Amino acid sequence: METPTQHEDRRRHFGLVVDDRSSVRARVEAAGRRLLPGLFLDFLDPWGNRVEVVAYGDIQFTKAPHVLHAMGFALDKTEKARRELADKGMVP
């Protein structure tokens, strides 16, 4: 969200799910944005909004195989994400 004054979100964020976090990291750095310390690939956009970038393989939701195919993606989950999904009874 563009704001009239600069701010820095520390707790609020929005997340983007991507297939390749390394390319996002390179683009963030090339754009001169600062990566935030921590376990995640977080950065602040020019207005101070916190953006968290997560790899599809690591998250606890899935797309149906026919949807992934229609989107042109061949993505898989990490073993950790599969266990977390199974623990919740959400294995496809």
mmCIF file of C-alpha atoms in Angstrom:
data_model
loop_
_atom_site.group_PDB
_atom_site.id
_atom_site.type_symbol
_atom_site.label_atom_id
_atom_site.label_comp_id
_atom_site.label_asym_id
_atom_site.label_seq_id
_atom_site.Cartn_x
_atom_site.Cartn_y
_atom_site.Cartn_z
ATOM 1 C CA MET A 1 0.000 0.000 0.000
ATOM 2 C CA GLU A 2 1.450 3.335 -0.991
ATOM 3 C CA THR A 3 1.441 5.807 1.876
ATOM 4 C CA PRO A 4 2.155 9.542 2.014
ATOM 5 C CA THR A 5 4.785 9.026 4.726
ATOM 6 C CA GLN A 6 7.467 6.383 5.024
ATOM 7 C CA HIS A 7 6.857 3.692 7.651
ATOM 8 C CA GLU A 8 8.316 0.303 8.486
ATOM 9 C CA ASP A 9 5.962 -2.589 9.162
ATOM 10 C CA ARG A 10 7.452 -4.937 11.693
ATOM 11 C CA ARG A 11 4.564 -7.325 12.398
ATOM 12 C CA ARG A 12 2.103 -6.887 9.535
ATOM 13 C CA HIS A 13 3.069 -8.368 6.195
ATOM 14 C CA PHE A 14 1.702 -9.903 3.067
ATOM 15 C CA GLY A 15 3.068 -13.058 1.550
ATOM 16 C CA LEU A 16 3.932 -14.067 -1.967
ATOM 17 C CA VAL A 17 4.294 -17.712 -2.938
ATOM 18 C CA VAL A 18 6.911 -18.373 -5.613
ATOM 19 C CA ASP A 19 8.596 -21.356 -7.208
ATOM 20 C CA ASP A 20 12.139 -19.904 -6.977
ATOM 21 C CA ARG A 21 13.082 -17.730 -4.005
ATOM 22 C CA SER A 22 16.666 -17.284 -5.221
ATOM 23 C CA SER A 23 15.539 -15.287 -8.260
ATOM 24 C CA VAL A 24 13.389 -13.097 -6.011
ATOM 25 C CA ARG A 25 16.347 -12.493 -3.692
ATOM 26 C CA ALA A 26 18.476 -11.393 -6.657
ATOM 27 C CA ARG A 27 15.760 -9.045 -7.912
ATOM 28 C CA VAL A 28 15.213 -7.509 -4.483
ATOM 29 C CA GLU A 29 18.925 -6.837 -4.146
ATOM 30 C CA ALA A 30 19.189 -5.508 -7.720
ATOM 31 C CA ALA A 31 16.331 -3.098 -6.959
ATOM 32 C CA GLY A 32 18.313 -1.771 -3.982
ATOM 33 C CA ARG A 33 15.881 -3.069 -1.376
ATOM 34 C CA ARG A 34 17.131 -4.280 1.983
ATOM 35 C CA LEU A 35 16.532 -7.900 2.968
ATOM 36 C CA LEU A 36 15.384 -8.147 6.562
ATOM 37 C CA PRO A 37 17.222 -10.377 9.038
ATOM 38 C CA GLY A 38 15.602 -13.634 10.059
ATOM 39 C CA LEU A 39 14.668 -17.060 8.773
ATOM 40 C CA PHE A 40 12.462 -15.823 5.961
ATOM 41 C CA LEU A 41 13.011 -13.913 2.735
ATOM 42 C CA ASP A 42 11.404 -10.673 3.884
ATOM 43 C CA PHE A 43 11.996 -7.166 2.605
ATOM 44 C CA LEU A 44 10.370 -3.761 2.745
ATOM 45 C CA ASP A 45 8.889 -2.279 -0.396
ATOM 46 C CA PRO A 46 9.518 1.422 -1.141
ATOM 47 C CA TRP A 47 6.587 2.435 1.134
ATOM 48 C CA GLY A 48 7.693 0.306 4.085
ATOM 49 C CA ASN A 49 5.280 -2.582 3.595
ATOM 50 C CA ARG A 50 6.786 -5.865 4.711
ATOM 51 C CA VAL A 51 6.772 -8.545 2.001
ATOM 52 C CA GLU A 52 7.396 -12.194 2.914
ATOM 53 C CA VAL A 53 8.404 -14.493 0.053
ATOM 54 C CA VAL A 54 7.731 -18.202 0.580
ATOM 55 C CA ALA A 55 8.586 -21.151 -1.657
ATOM 56 C CA TYR A 56 5.568 -23.180 -2.820
ATOM 57 C CA GLY A 57 7.300 -26.387 -1.728
ATOM 58 C CA ASP A 58 7.443 -25.182 1.879
ATOM 59 C CA ILE A 59 3.864 -24.064 2.460
ATOM 60 C CA GLN A 60 0.925 -25.981 3.848
ATOM 61 C CA PHE A 61 -1.495 -25.633 0.978
ATOM 62 C CA THR A 62 -1.636 -27.446 -2.291
ATOM 63 C CA LYS A 63 -3.080 -26.916 -5.718
ATOM 64 C CA ALA A 64 -4.811 -29.821 -7.395
ATOM 65 C CA PRO A 65 -2.595 -31.537 -9.977
ATOM 66 C CA HIS A 66 -4.877 -30.516 -12.861
ATOM 67 C CA VAL A 67 -4.696 -26.861 -11.743
ATOM 68 C CA LEU A 68 -0.877 -26.947 -11.574
ATOM 69 C CA HIS A 69 -0.815 -28.545 -15.014
ATOM 70 C CA ALA A 70 -3.127 -25.887 -16.465
ATOM 71 C CA MET A 71 -0.881 -23.190 -14.971
ATOM 72 C CA GLY A 72 2.181 -24.814 -16.537
ATOM 73 C CA PHE A 73 3.812 -25.662 -13.206
ATOM 74 C CA ALA A 74 5.524 -28.872 -12.120
ATOM 75 C CA LEU A 75 5.982 -28.116 -8.428
ATOM 76 C CA ASP A 76 6.461 -30.438 -5.476
ATOM 77 C CA LYS A 77 6.404 -30.114 -1.701
ATOM 78 C CA THR A 78 9.350 -30.568 0.634
ATOM 79 C CA GLU A 79 9.290 -33.569 2.954
ATOM 80 C CA LYS A 80 8.670 -31.237 5.906
ATOM 81 C CA ALA A 81 5.645 -29.669 4.208
ATOM 82 C CA ARG A 82 4.290 -33.125 3.314
ATOM 83 C CA ARG A 83 4.568 -34.220 6.969
ATOM 84 C CA GLU A 84 2.816 -31.049 8.144
ATOM 85 C CA LEU A 85 0.010 -31.616 5.635
ATOM 86 C CA ALA A 86 -0.297 -35.277 6.678
ATOM 87 C CA ASP A 87 -0.417 -34.322 10.360
ATOM 88 C CA LYS A 88 -3.418 -32.133 9.554
ATOM 89 C CA GLY A 89 -5.104 -34.786 7.403
ATOM 90 C CA MET A 90 -4.573 -32.678 4.278
ATOM 91 C CA VAL A 91 -2.604 -35.059 2.078
ATOM 92 C CA PRO A 92 -3.950 -34.911 -1.489
#
